[in-house]
């Protein structure tokens, strides 16, 4: 049974009053709150188990190396990879995508090649490709989405061709909530000989992922959005592809043999984890993913689906409110504007009411412009949100309207 009120008790910060009001946290899309088990685990490691990994000849170092590698195996289970060697720990999804752009893109792309992305990308899945384009002379193609934020198969298929070497798309938009048909898109990409990368930053927070079933070549997500700590991210890559890629950064831990003249590099994933990694964060992430899997990914999805329906209805009853991103296939991301109140003014009132959401372009400036705005408000759901949270949001928006 998924009892959201019981689950909320495991997130201490949700019990805190904000400006004297209940903490109505609707910004999980930016970063999620952490359950007590993650906090406890990290505290324990720092208090009792800490040492560096992969080097010591003493008990603490051996133990923590096992814990760190155990975290990798938890990630393996979370996204169902064939091998734990296909999991690279990074700082965040941004670094995961930059790693692919720098190591794979620079080596394998040239003039005449094309990268295909969508209009709905986060800056983290746009700017690295612009950079690779400028360095290699390849072309960056961007397929259109519908005005309501829907994915349009023909727009995607139209730009997919022999020249396409990489398709890099979000699995779920952080502004529109739109969910892309990743498995079908990966198949189409492979049909023209392109690799397929998906930015699963938002998708991983709400859905079961199976990289073997999706058949994606790369997948990225961030620990801090999946109820884990900040400072840790994941890059999944198919082993035979990772194996052909040069290192991203160089230094300790990623080498095989080093002399003054020449260095040979370690096999993946060590090749891509230069220097001391985010040890405790990786272990904390493992704990967070176990927490989600214990609740049941299907239960999380079902709970949020019901809330998404509720929020969509409640928000559409507010006069003057325009929802941005109303695709049929969407998750718990609600971007909106009020015709009569600037997002900044509204957010000020909402904060006084204890409601946390984000305003701005949400690191997707071209997308927000394409939808016709400079700045929008965005409420995002997490597994701990309730209908009461939505009711408080609606009440606070109504209150904001009376001020202006
Ligand atoms: C948050 C987010 C990112 C970037 O994540 P970081 O943790 O900041 O690296 C990339 N893509 C999407 C869709 C996101 O929501």
mmCIF file of C-alpha atoms and ligand atoms in Angstrom:
data_model
loop_
_atom_site.group_PDB
_atom_site.id
_atom_site.type_symbol
_atom_site.label_atom_id
_atom_site.label_comp_id
_atom_site.label_asym_id
_atom_site.label_seq_id
_atom_site.Cartn_x
_atom_site.Cartn_y
_atom_site.Cartn_z
ATOM 1 C CA UNK A 1 0.000 0.000 0.000
ATOM 2 C CA UNK A 2 1.231 3.450 -0.932
ATOM 3 C CA UNK A 3 0.187 5.646 1.995
ATOM 4 C CA UNK A 4 1.378 9.121 1.110
ATOM 5 C CA UNK A 5 0.733 10.482 4.607
ATOM 6 C CA UNK A 6 2.932 7.783 6.156
ATOM 7 C CA UNK A 7 5.592 8.333 3.504
ATOM 8 C CA UNK A 8 5.627 12.081 4.172
ATOM 9 C CA UNK A 9 6.732 11.390 7.756
ATOM 10 C CA UNK A 10 10.015 10.086 6.361
ATOM 11 C CA UNK A 11 10.807 13.531 4.896
ATOM 12 C CA UNK A 12 11.567 15.709 7.939
ATOM 13 C CA UNK A 13 11.630 19.011 6.034
ATOM 14 C CA UNK A 14 8.016 18.555 4.922
ATOM 15 C CA UNK A 15 6.958 18.938 8.551
ATOM 16 C CA UNK A 16 8.594 22.342 8.822
ATOM 17 C CA UNK A 17 6.476 25.501 8.757
ATOM 18 C CA UNK A 18 7.360 27.976 6.013
ATOM 19 C CA UNK A 19 6.434 31.564 6.860
ATOM 20 C CA UNK A 20 4.141 30.078 9.489
ATOM 21 C CA UNK A 21 2.319 27.938 6.919
ATOM 22 C CA UNK A 22 2.487 24.223 6.039
ATOM 23 C CA UNK A 23 5.392 23.453 3.738
ATOM 24 C CA UNK A 24 3.766 23.069 0.330
ATOM 25 C CA UNK A 25 6.742 21.868 -1.632
ATOM 26 C CA UNK A 26 6.054 21.877 -5.378
ATOM 27 C CA UNK A 27 9.585 22.175 -6.730
ATOM 28 C CA UNK A 28 10.724 18.558 -6.907
ATOM 29 C CA UNK A 29 11.444 19.097 -10.605
ATOM 30 C CA UNK A 30 14.309 21.375 -9.538
ATOM 31 C CA UNK A 31 15.491 19.158 -6.682
ATOM 32 C CA UNK A 32 13.720 16.613 -4.492
ATOM 33 C CA UNK A 33 13.600 16.471 -0.695
ATOM 34 C CA UNK A 34 15.470 13.622 0.995
ATOM 35 C CA UNK A 35 14.002 10.797 3.069
ATOM 36 C CA UNK A 36 15.423 10.101 6.535
ATOM 37 C CA UNK A 37 17.051 6.844 5.376
ATOM 38 C CA UNK A 38 19.281 8.752 2.927
ATOM 39 C CA UNK A 39 20.237 11.317 5.562
ATOM 40 C CA UNK A 40 20.942 8.544 8.103
ATOM 41 C CA UNK A 41 22.994 6.518 5.667
ATOM 42 C CA UNK A 42 25.244 9.430 4.747
ATOM 43 C CA UNK A 43 25.617 10.446 8.383
ATOM 44 C CA UNK A 44 26.615 6.891 9.274
ATOM 45 C CA UNK A 45 29.199 6.667 6.507
ATOM 46 C CA UNK A 46 30.760 9.966 7.540
ATOM 47 C CA UNK A 47 30.683 9.025 11.244
ATOM 48 C CA UNK A 48 31.766 5.408 11.140
ATOM 49 C CA UNK A 49 32.865 4.180 7.731
ATOM 50 C CA UNK A 50 34.698 6.923 5.865
ATOM 51 C CA UNK A 51 37.884 6.501 3.821
ATOM 52 C CA UNK A 52 38.876 6.910 0.184
ATOM 53 C CA UNK A 53 37.883 4.205 -2.284
ATOM 54 C CA UNK A 54 39.881 1.951 -4.608
ATOM 55 C CA UNK A 55 43.253 2.379 -2.985
ATOM 56 C CA UNK A 56 43.614 1.466 0.656
ATOM 57 C CA UNK A 57 45.115 -1.722 1.998
ATOM 58 C CA UNK A 58 43.154 -1.349 5.209
ATOM 59 C CA UNK A 59 39.715 -2.359 6.439
ATOM 60 C CA UNK A 60 37.887 0.991 6.156
ATOM 61 C CA UNK A 61 38.992 1.501 2.589
ATOM 62 C CA UNK A 62 38.094 -2.028 1.586
ATOM 63 C CA UNK A 63 34.661 -1.706 3.170
ATOM 64 C CA UNK A 64 33.808 1.637 1.620
ATOM 65 C CA UNK A 65 34.999 0.480 -1.796
ATOM 66 C CA UNK A 66 32.482 -2.358 -1.505
ATOM 67 C CA UNK A 67 29.750 0.118 -0.489
ATOM 68 C CA UNK A 68 30.590 2.433 -3.392
ATOM 69 C CA UNK A 69 30.485 -0.460 -5.863
ATOM 70 C CA UNK A 70 27.285 -1.720 -4.229
ATOM 71 C CA UNK A 71 25.716 1.661 -5.039
ATOM 72 C CA UNK A 72 26.639 1.081 -8.679
ATOM 73 C CA UNK A 73 24.838 -2.257 -8.566
ATOM 74 C CA UNK A 74 21.742 -0.547 -7.134
ATOM 75 C CA UNK A 75 21.774 1.866 -10.071
ATOM 76 C CA UNK A 76 22.158 -1.160 -12.338
ATOM 77 C CA UNK A 77 18.991 -2.613 -10.844
ATOM 78 C CA UNK A 78 17.160 0.743 -10.963
ATOM 79 C CA UNK A 79 17.596 1.132 -14.731
ATOM 80 C CA UNK A 80 18.203 -2.549 -15.569
ATOM 81 C CA UNK A 81 21.561 -2.431 -17.304
ATOM 82 C CA UNK A 82 23.230 -5.580 -18.567
ATOM 83 C CA UNK A 83 26.372 -4.932 -16.547
ATOM 84 C CA UNK A 84 27.377 -2.610 -13.690
ATOM 85 C CA UNK A 85 30.376 -1.637 -15.833
ATOM 86 C CA UNK A 86 27.955 0.398 -17.949
ATOM 87 C CA UNK A 87 27.343 2.838 -15.090
ATOM 88 C CA UNK A 88 29.541 5.890 -14.738
ATOM 89 C CA UNK A 89 29.176 8.080 -11.664
ATOM 90 C CA UNK A 90 29.299 11.784 -12.518
ATOM 91 C CA UNK A 91 28.449 14.986 -10.642
ATOM 92 C CA UNK A 92 25.011 15.361 -12.240
ATOM 93 C CA UNK A 93 23.118 14.848 -15.495
ATOM 94 C CA UNK A 94 24.747 17.942 -16.935
ATOM 95 C CA UNK A 95 28.162 16.355 -16.524
ATOM 96 C CA UNK A 96 26.866 13.041 -17.902
ATOM 97 C CA UNK A 97 25.746 14.695 -21.140
ATOM 98 C CA UNK A 98 28.884 16.824 -21.376
ATOM 99 C CA UNK A 99 30.921 13.650 -20.987
ATOM 100 C CA UNK A 100 29.211 12.086 -24.004
ATOM 101 C CA UNK A 101 29.539 15.300 -26.017
ATOM 102 C CA UNK A 102 33.234 15.711 -25.205
ATOM 103 C CA UNK A 103 34.411 12.097 -25.308
ATOM 104 C CA UNK A 104 32.121 10.547 -27.917
ATOM 105 C CA UNK A 105 31.117 13.646 -29.907
ATOM 106 C CA UNK A 106 34.574 15.065 -30.464
ATOM 107 C CA UNK A 107 35.974 11.715 -31.519
ATOM 108 C CA UNK A 108 33.199 10.423 -33.751
ATOM 109 C CA UNK A 109 31.450 13.470 -35.271
ATOM 110 C CA UNK A 110 32.621 15.408 -38.318
ATOM 111 C CA UNK A 111 31.386 17.857 -40.924
ATOM 112 C CA UNK A 112 28.353 16.472 -42.734
ATOM 113 C CA UNK A 113 27.135 14.536 -39.685
ATOM 114 C CA UNK A 114 23.971 15.575 -37.880
ATOM 115 C CA UNK A 115 22.816 15.585 -34.261
ATOM 116 C CA UNK A 116 19.051 15.645 -33.765
ATOM 117 C CA UNK A 117 17.421 17.099 -30.642
ATOM 118 C CA UNK A 118 13.941 18.482 -29.866
ATOM 119 C CA UNK A 119 12.652 21.979 -29.178
ATOM 120 C CA UNK A 120 11.891 20.853 -25.630
ATOM 121 C CA UNK A 121 15.419 20.322 -24.320
ATOM 122 C CA UNK A 122 16.903 21.578 -21.060
ATOM 123 C CA UNK A 123 20.030 23.687 -21.652
ATOM 124 C CA UNK A 124 22.048 20.660 -20.465
ATOM 125 C CA UNK A 125 20.941 18.752 -23.562
ATOM 126 C CA UNK A 126 21.304 21.662 -25.966
ATOM 127 C CA UNK A 127 24.447 23.647 -25.218
ATOM 128 C CA UNK A 128 26.897 20.682 -25.154
ATOM 129 C CA UNK A 129 25.725 19.831 -28.682
ATOM 130 C CA UNK A 130 26.088 23.420 -29.888
ATOM 131 C CA UNK A 131 29.629 23.263 -28.544
ATOM 132 C CA UNK A 132 30.357 19.972 -30.348
ATOM 133 C CA UNK A 133 28.849 21.415 -33.521
ATOM 134 C CA UNK A 134 31.182 24.415 -33.333
ATOM 135 C CA UNK A 135 34.210 22.220 -32.676
ATOM 136 C CA UNK A 136 33.589 19.478 -35.237
ATOM 137 C CA UNK A 137 31.640 21.276 -37.974
ATOM 138 C CA UNK A 138 28.713 18.866 -37.685
ATOM 139 C CA UNK A 139 25.131 20.153 -37.875
ATOM 140 C CA UNK A 140 22.621 20.443 -35.041
ATOM 141 C CA UNK A 141 19.016 19.806 -36.114
ATOM 142 C CA UNK A 142 16.053 20.598 -33.903
ATOM 143 C CA UNK A 143 12.643 19.041 -34.459
ATOM 144 C CA UNK A 144 9.446 20.887 -33.612
ATOM 145 C CA UNK A 145 6.854 20.071 -30.990
ATOM 146 C CA UNK A 146 3.176 21.097 -31.024
ATOM 147 C CA UNK A 147 1.860 24.334 -29.498
ATOM 148 C CA UNK A 148 0.304 22.359 -26.650
ATOM 149 C CA UNK A 149 3.674 20.697 -25.983
ATOM 150 C CA UNK A 150 2.826 17.362 -27.608
ATOM 151 C CA UNK A 151 5.407 15.259 -29.358
ATOM 152 C CA UNK A 152 4.745 14.962 -33.113
ATOM 153 C CA UNK A 153 6.126 11.807 -34.697
ATOM 154 C CA UNK A 154 6.255 13.263 -38.232
ATOM 155 C CA UNK A 155 8.291 16.282 -37.129
ATOM 156 C CA UNK A 156 10.850 13.936 -35.596
ATOM 157 C CA UNK A 157 10.838 11.406 -38.449
ATOM 158 C CA UNK A 158 11.147 14.152 -41.068
ATOM 159 C CA UNK A 159 14.607 15.162 -39.783
ATOM 160 C CA UNK A 160 15.889 11.673 -39.083
ATOM 161 C CA UNK A 161 18.100 10.400 -41.908
ATOM 162 C CA UNK A 162 21.373 8.658 -42.843
ATOM 163 C CA UNK A 163 23.363 11.715 -41.824
ATOM 164 C CA UNK A 164 21.962 11.606 -38.298
ATOM 165 C CA UNK A 165 24.654 10.173 -36.041
ATOM 166 C CA UNK A 166 23.032 10.929 -32.692
ATOM 167 C CA UNK A 167 19.513 11.567 -31.444
ATOM 168 C CA UNK A 168 19.573 13.237 -28.012
ATOM 169 C CA UNK A 169 16.185 13.922 -26.443
ATOM 170 C CA UNK A 170 14.526 14.383 -23.109
ATOM 171 C CA UNK A 171 12.359 11.498 -21.897
ATOM 172 C CA UNK A 172 10.125 13.988 -20.064
ATOM 173 C CA UNK A 173 10.178 17.761 -20.450
ATOM 174 C CA UNK A 174 10.990 19.750 -17.319
ATOM 175 C CA UNK A 175 8.804 22.636 -18.539
ATOM 176 C CA UNK A 176 5.889 20.956 -20.324
ATOM 177 C CA UNK A 177 5.778 17.569 -18.635
ATOM 178 C CA UNK A 178 5.486 15.939 -22.067
ATOM 179 C CA UNK A 179 6.651 12.322 -22.128
ATOM 180 C CA UNK A 180 8.392 11.300 -25.341
ATOM 181 C CA UNK A 181 7.970 7.803 -26.848
ATOM 182 C CA UNK A 182 11.578 6.922 -26.100
ATOM 183 C CA UNK A 183 11.524 3.253 -27.070
ATOM 184 C CA UNK A 184 10.005 3.912 -30.494
ATOM 185 C CA UNK A 185 12.333 6.856 -31.076
ATOM 186 C CA UNK A 186 15.397 4.783 -30.188
ATOM 187 C CA UNK A 187 14.328 2.143 -32.657
ATOM 188 C CA UNK A 188 13.859 4.731 -35.408
ATOM 189 C CA UNK A 189 17.269 6.232 -34.623
ATOM 190 C CA UNK A 190 18.916 2.821 -34.845
ATOM 191 C CA UNK A 191 17.181 2.195 -38.171
ATOM 192 C CA UNK A 192 19.203 5.026 -39.724
ATOM 193 C CA UNK A 193 22.367 3.988 -37.877
ATOM 194 C CA UNK A 194 22.274 6.763 -35.260
ATOM 195 C CA UNK A 195 22.992 6.397 -31.553
ATOM 196 C CA UNK A 196 20.286 7.363 -29.090
ATOM 197 C CA UNK A 197 20.775 9.352 -25.879
ATOM 198 C CA UNK A 198 17.993 10.202 -23.488
ATOM 199 C CA UNK A 199 17.972 12.816 -20.759
ATOM 200 C CA UNK A 200 15.958 11.001 -18.081
ATOM 201 C CA UNK A 201 16.367 13.666 -15.379
ATOM 202 C CA UNK A 202 12.620 14.158 -14.941
ATOM 203 C CA UNK A 203 11.469 10.762 -16.174
ATOM 204 C CA UNK A 204 13.571 8.821 -13.645
ATOM 205 C CA UNK A 205 11.850 10.576 -10.734
ATOM 206 C CA UNK A 206 8.460 9.170 -11.657
ATOM 207 C CA UNK A 207 8.822 6.045 -13.796
ATOM 208 C CA UNK A 208 10.354 2.631 -14.012
ATOM 209 C CA UNK A 209 13.286 2.632 -16.420
ATOM 210 C CA UNK A 210 14.583 -0.350 -18.348
ATOM 211 C CA UNK A 211 17.479 0.678 -20.587
ATOM 212 C CA UNK A 212 17.611 -2.721 -22.262
ATOM 213 C CA UNK A 213 13.952 -2.564 -23.188
ATOM 214 C CA UNK A 214 14.220 1.086 -24.324
ATOM 215 C CA UNK A 215 17.418 0.101 -26.108
ATOM 216 C CA UNK A 216 18.997 3.516 -25.584
ATOM 217 C CA UNK A 217 22.745 3.863 -26.019
ATOM 218 C CA UNK A 218 23.182 6.548 -23.358
ATOM 219 C CA UNK A 219 20.961 7.675 -20.509
ATOM 220 C CA UNK A 220 21.570 10.433 -17.969
ATOM 221 C CA UNK A 221 19.963 11.411 -14.686
ATOM 222 C CA UNK A 222 20.773 13.322 -11.491
ATOM 223 C CA UNK A 223 20.820 11.932 -7.953
ATOM 224 C CA UNK A 224 19.368 15.038 -6.329
ATOM 225 C CA UNK A 225 16.111 14.758 -8.282
ATOM 226 C CA UNK A 226 15.612 11.081 -7.418
ATOM 227 C CA UNK A 227 15.546 11.803 -3.647
ATOM 228 C CA UNK A 228 19.310 11.377 -3.307
ATOM 229 C CA UNK A 229 22.052 13.897 -2.511
ATOM 230 C CA UNK A 230 23.378 16.585 -4.824
ATOM 231 C CA UNK A 231 26.846 16.122 -6.295
ATOM 232 C CA UNK A 232 26.143 12.729 -7.836
ATOM 233 C CA UNK A 233 24.791 11.852 -11.266
ATOM 234 C CA UNK A 234 24.617 8.843 -13.507
ATOM 235 C CA UNK A 235 25.647 8.179 -17.065
ATOM 236 C CA UNK A 236 24.594 4.873 -18.527
ATOM 237 C CA UNK A 237 26.328 3.846 -21.738
ATOM 238 C CA UNK A 238 26.343 0.555 -23.625
ATOM 239 C CA UNK A 239 29.639 -1.094 -22.818
ATOM 240 C CA UNK A 240 30.895 -1.527 -26.379
ATOM 241 C CA UNK A 241 30.333 2.200 -26.978
ATOM 242 C CA UNK A 242 31.945 3.328 -23.710
ATOM 243 C CA UNK A 243 34.908 1.110 -24.518
ATOM 244 C CA UNK A 244 35.628 3.043 -27.721
ATOM 245 C CA UNK A 245 35.479 6.432 -26.035
ATOM 246 C CA UNK A 246 38.579 8.323 -24.883
ATOM 247 C CA UNK A 247 38.710 9.648 -21.291
ATOM 248 C CA UNK A 248 36.778 12.777 -20.393
ATOM 249 C CA UNK A 249 39.067 13.994 -17.616
ATOM 250 C CA UNK A 250 42.487 12.654 -16.687
ATOM 251 C CA UNK A 251 44.215 11.995 -13.406
ATOM 252 C CA UNK A 252 44.117 9.410 -10.658
ATOM 253 C CA UNK A 253 41.966 6.294 -10.643
ATOM 254 C CA UNK A 254 41.267 6.215 -14.396
ATOM 255 C CA UNK A 255 44.550 4.726 -15.567
ATOM 256 C CA UNK A 256 46.039 1.345 -16.184
ATOM 257 C CA UNK A 257 49.787 2.099 -16.440
ATOM 258 C CA UNK A 258 51.478 5.459 -16.326
ATOM 259 C CA UNK A 259 55.019 6.458 -17.236
ATOM 260 C CA UNK A 260 56.482 9.869 -18.064
ATOM 261 C CA UNK A 261 56.117 9.042 -21.743
ATOM 262 C CA UNK A 262 52.828 7.270 -22.005
ATOM 263 C CA UNK A 263 49.668 6.298 -20.182
ATOM 264 C CA UNK A 264 47.194 3.532 -20.819
ATOM 265 C CA UNK A 265 43.693 3.999 -19.564
ATOM 266 C CA UNK A 266 41.516 1.810 -17.394
ATOM 267 C CA UNK A 267 38.460 0.043 -18.735
ATOM 268 C CA UNK A 268 35.044 1.717 -18.279
ATOM 269 C CA UNK A 269 33.593 2.843 -15.957
ATOM 270 C CA UNK A 270 36.870 3.680 -14.123
ATOM 271 C CA UNK A 271 38.186 5.397 -17.284
ATOM 272 C CA UNK A 272 35.515 8.073 -16.843
ATOM 273 C CA UNK A 273 35.804 8.535 -13.084
ATOM 274 C CA UNK A 274 39.017 10.535 -12.758
ATOM 275 C CA UNK A 275 40.043 11.580 -9.272
ATOM 276 C CA UNK A 276 38.342 10.857 -5.976
ATOM 277 C CA UNK A 277 34.670 10.363 -6.744
ATOM 278 C CA UNK A 278 31.657 11.602 -4.772
ATOM 279 C CA UNK A 279 31.905 8.580 -2.479
ATOM 280 C CA UNK A 280 29.300 9.316 0.173
ATOM 281 C CA UNK A 281 26.925 10.861 -2.363
ATOM 282 C CA UNK A 282 27.051 7.704 -4.489
ATOM 283 C CA UNK A 283 26.231 5.604 -1.437
ATOM 284 C CA UNK A 284 23.430 8.051 -0.543
ATOM 285 C CA UNK A 285 22.068 7.749 -4.073
ATOM 286 C CA UNK A 286 22.016 3.968 -3.744
ATOM 287 C CA UNK A 287 19.950 4.359 -0.577
ATOM 288 C CA UNK A 288 17.542 6.768 -2.326
ATOM 289 C CA UNK A 289 17.011 4.446 -5.287
ATOM 290 C CA UNK A 290 16.379 1.543 -2.919
ATOM 291 C CA UNK A 291 13.852 3.731 -1.114
ATOM 292 C CA UNK A 292 12.017 4.355 -4.409
ATOM 293 C CA UNK A 293 12.177 0.711 -5.466
ATOM 294 C CA UNK A 294 10.874 -0.396 -2.063
ATOM 295 C CA UNK A 295 7.883 1.912 -2.436
ATOM 296 C CA UNK A 296 7.452 0.457 -5.901
ATOM 297 C CA UNK A 297 7.991 2.490 -9.053
ATOM 298 C CA UNK A 298 4.528 1.544 -10.322
ATOM 299 C CA UNK A 299 2.969 2.783 -7.068
ATOM 300 C CA UNK A 300 4.822 6.088 -7.369
ATOM 301 C CA UNK A 301 3.695 6.481 -10.985
ATOM 302 C CA UNK A 302 0.080 5.654 -10.108
ATOM 303 C CA UNK A 303 -0.023 8.075 -7.169
ATOM 304 C CA UNK A 304 1.389 10.919 -9.238
ATOM 305 C CA UNK A 305 -0.855 10.156 -12.171
ATOM 306 C CA UNK A 306 -3.901 10.642 -9.995
ATOM 307 C CA UNK A 307 -2.456 13.870 -8.582
ATOM 308 C CA UNK A 308 -1.617 15.100 -12.080
ATOM 309 C CA UNK A 309 -5.228 14.611 -13.125
ATOM 310 C CA UNK A 310 -6.441 16.403 -10.008
ATOM 311 C CA UNK A 311 -4.045 19.324 -10.452
ATOM 312 C CA UNK A 312 -4.889 19.700 -14.154
ATOM 313 C CA UNK A 313 -8.585 19.964 -13.288
ATOM 314 C CA UNK A 314 -8.100 22.350 -10.374
ATOM 315 C CA UNK A 315 -5.780 24.646 -12.294
ATOM 316 C CA UNK A 316 -8.110 24.766 -15.290
ATOM 317 C CA UNK A 317 -10.873 26.043 -13.015
ATOM 318 C CA UNK A 318 -8.848 29.161 -12.186
ATOM 319 C CA UNK A 319 -9.975 32.086 -14.238
ATOM 320 C CA UNK A 320 -7.134 33.967 -15.935
ATOM 321 C CA UNK A 321 -4.742 31.043 -15.636
ATOM 322 C CA UNK A 322 -3.099 29.684 -18.787
ATOM 323 C CA UNK A 323 -1.511 26.236 -18.584
ATOM 324 C CA UNK A 324 1.542 25.755 -20.784
ATOM 325 C CA UNK A 325 2.088 22.165 -21.846
ATOM 326 C CA UNK A 326 -1.151 20.221 -21.975
ATOM 327 C CA UNK A 327 -0.084 17.172 -23.973
ATOM 328 C CA UNK A 328 -2.201 14.082 -23.402
ATOM 329 C CA UNK A 329 0.864 12.107 -22.422
ATOM 330 C CA UNK A 330 2.308 14.239 -19.645
ATOM 331 C CA UNK A 331 3.572 13.881 -16.100
ATOM 332 C CA UNK A 332 3.382 16.066 -13.008
ATOM 333 C CA UNK A 333 4.890 19.289 -14.335
ATOM 334 C CA UNK A 334 2.606 22.335 -14.460
ATOM 335 C CA UNK A 335 3.845 25.482 -16.129
ATOM 336 C CA UNK A 336 1.423 28.366 -16.118
ATOM 337 C CA UNK A 337 0.967 32.120 -16.169
ATOM 338 C CA UNK A 338 -1.765 34.383 -14.872
ATOM 339 C CA UNK A 339 -2.980 36.917 -17.395
ATOM 340 C CA UNK A 340 -3.238 39.623 -14.742
ATOM 341 C CA UNK A 341 -0.239 38.920 -12.469
ATOM 342 C CA UNK A 342 3.477 38.777 -13.285
ATOM 343 C CA UNK A 343 5.014 35.406 -12.271
ATOM 344 C CA UNK A 344 7.452 37.199 -9.953
ATOM 345 C CA UNK A 345 4.654 38.970 -8.064
ATOM 346 C CA UNK A 346 2.656 35.764 -7.854
ATOM 347 C CA UNK A 347 5.635 33.790 -6.513
ATOM 348 C CA UNK A 348 6.116 36.417 -3.802
ATOM 349 C CA UNK A 349 2.572 35.897 -2.521
ATOM 350 C CA UNK A 350 2.828 32.109 -2.895
ATOM 351 C CA UNK A 351 5.980 32.043 -0.791
ATOM 352 C CA UNK A 352 4.175 33.940 1.974
ATOM 353 C CA UNK A 353 1.593 31.140 1.855
ATOM 354 C CA UNK A 354 4.285 28.470 2.218
ATOM 355 C CA UNK A 355 4.028 27.365 -1.420
ATOM 356 C CA UNK A 356 7.371 26.646 -3.113
ATOM 357 C CA UNK A 357 7.489 26.658 -6.879
ATOM 358 C CA UNK A 358 9.849 28.006 -9.451
ATOM 359 C CA UNK A 359 9.496 30.886 -11.896
ATOM 360 C CA UNK A 360 11.613 31.783 -14.907
ATOM 361 C CA UNK A 361 12.700 29.889 -17.994
ATOM 362 C CA UNK A 362 13.673 26.716 -16.091
ATOM 363 C CA UNK A 363 16.989 26.273 -17.930
ATOM 364 C CA UNK A 364 15.061 25.938 -21.187
ATOM 365 C CA UNK A 365 15.050 29.514 -22.426
ATOM 366 C CA UNK A 366 14.466 28.771 -26.138
ATOM 367 C CA UNK A 367 11.565 26.489 -25.226
ATOM 368 C CA UNK A 368 9.830 29.028 -22.976
ATOM 369 C CA UNK A 369 10.250 31.628 -25.757
ATOM 370 C CA UNK A 370 8.926 29.173 -28.323
ATOM 371 C CA UNK A 371 5.823 28.698 -26.163
ATOM 372 C CA UNK A 372 5.379 32.476 -26.270
ATOM 373 C CA UNK A 373 6.672 33.588 -22.855
ATOM 374 C CA UNK A 374 9.650 35.170 -21.140
ATOM 375 C CA UNK A 375 9.001 33.611 -17.777
ATOM 376 C CA UNK A 376 6.501 31.092 -16.454
ATOM 377 C CA UNK A 377 5.638 29.659 -13.064
ATOM 378 C CA UNK A 378 6.194 25.926 -12.669
ATOM 379 C CA UNK A 379 4.834 23.548 -10.043
ATOM 380 C CA UNK A 380 6.256 20.014 -10.074
ATOM 381 C CA UNK A 381 5.153 16.931 -8.182
ATOM 382 C CA UNK A 382 7.074 14.438 -6.116
ATOM 383 C CA UNK A 383 6.005 11.163 -4.564
ATOM 384 C CA UNK A 384 5.204 12.952 -1.259
ATOM 385 C CA UNK A 385 2.726 15.471 -2.663
ATOM 386 C CA UNK A 386 -0.957 15.305 -1.793
ATOM 387 C CA UNK A 387 -4.263 16.712 -2.995
ATOM 388 C CA UNK A 388 -4.029 19.115 -0.040
ATOM 389 C CA UNK A 389 -0.821 20.518 -1.565
ATOM 390 C CA UNK A 390 -2.706 21.200 -4.797
ATOM 391 C CA UNK A 391 -5.588 22.773 -2.885
ATOM 392 C CA UNK A 392 -3.168 25.066 -1.042
ATOM 393 C CA UNK A 393 -1.534 26.006 -4.356
ATOM 394 C CA UNK A 394 -4.905 26.892 -5.869
ATOM 395 C CA UNK A 395 -5.924 28.888 -2.803
ATOM 396 C CA UNK A 396 -2.631 30.796 -2.845
ATOM 397 C CA UNK A 397 -3.004 31.606 -6.555
ATOM 398 C CA UNK A 398 -6.529 32.912 -5.916
ATOM 399 C CA UNK A 399 -5.133 35.041 -3.113
ATOM 400 C CA UNK A 400 -2.360 36.411 -5.343
ATOM 401 C CA UNK A 401 -4.991 37.453 -7.864
ATOM 402 C CA UNK A 402 -6.761 39.634 -5.299
ATOM 403 C CA UNK A 403 -3.567 41.638 -4.666
ATOM 404 C CA UNK A 404 -3.013 42.834 -8.209
HETATM 405 C C1 LIG B 1 17.399 19.150 -13.976
HETATM 406 C C2 LIG B 1 17.507 18.752 -15.399
HETATM 407 C C3 LIG B 1 18.748 18.676 -16.039
HETATM 408 C C4 LIG B 1 20.035 19.069 -15.374
HETATM 409 O O1 LIG B 1 20.225 18.405 -14.178
HETATM 410 P P1 LIG B 1 21.457 18.842 -13.246
HETATM 411 O O2 LIG B 1 21.247 18.040 -12.027
HETATM 412 O O3 LIG B 1 21.310 20.303 -13.008
HETATM 413 O O4 LIG B 1 22.685 18.500 -13.976
HETATM 414 C C5 LIG B 1 18.779 18.255 -17.343
HETATM 415 N N1 LIG B 1 17.654 17.920 -17.998
HETATM 416 C C6 LIG B 1 16.448 17.977 -17.419
HETATM 417 C C7 LIG B 1 15.241 17.575 -18.201
HETATM 418 C C8 LIG B 1 16.325 18.402 -16.105
HETATM 419 O O5 LIG B 1 15.130 18.469 -15.541
#
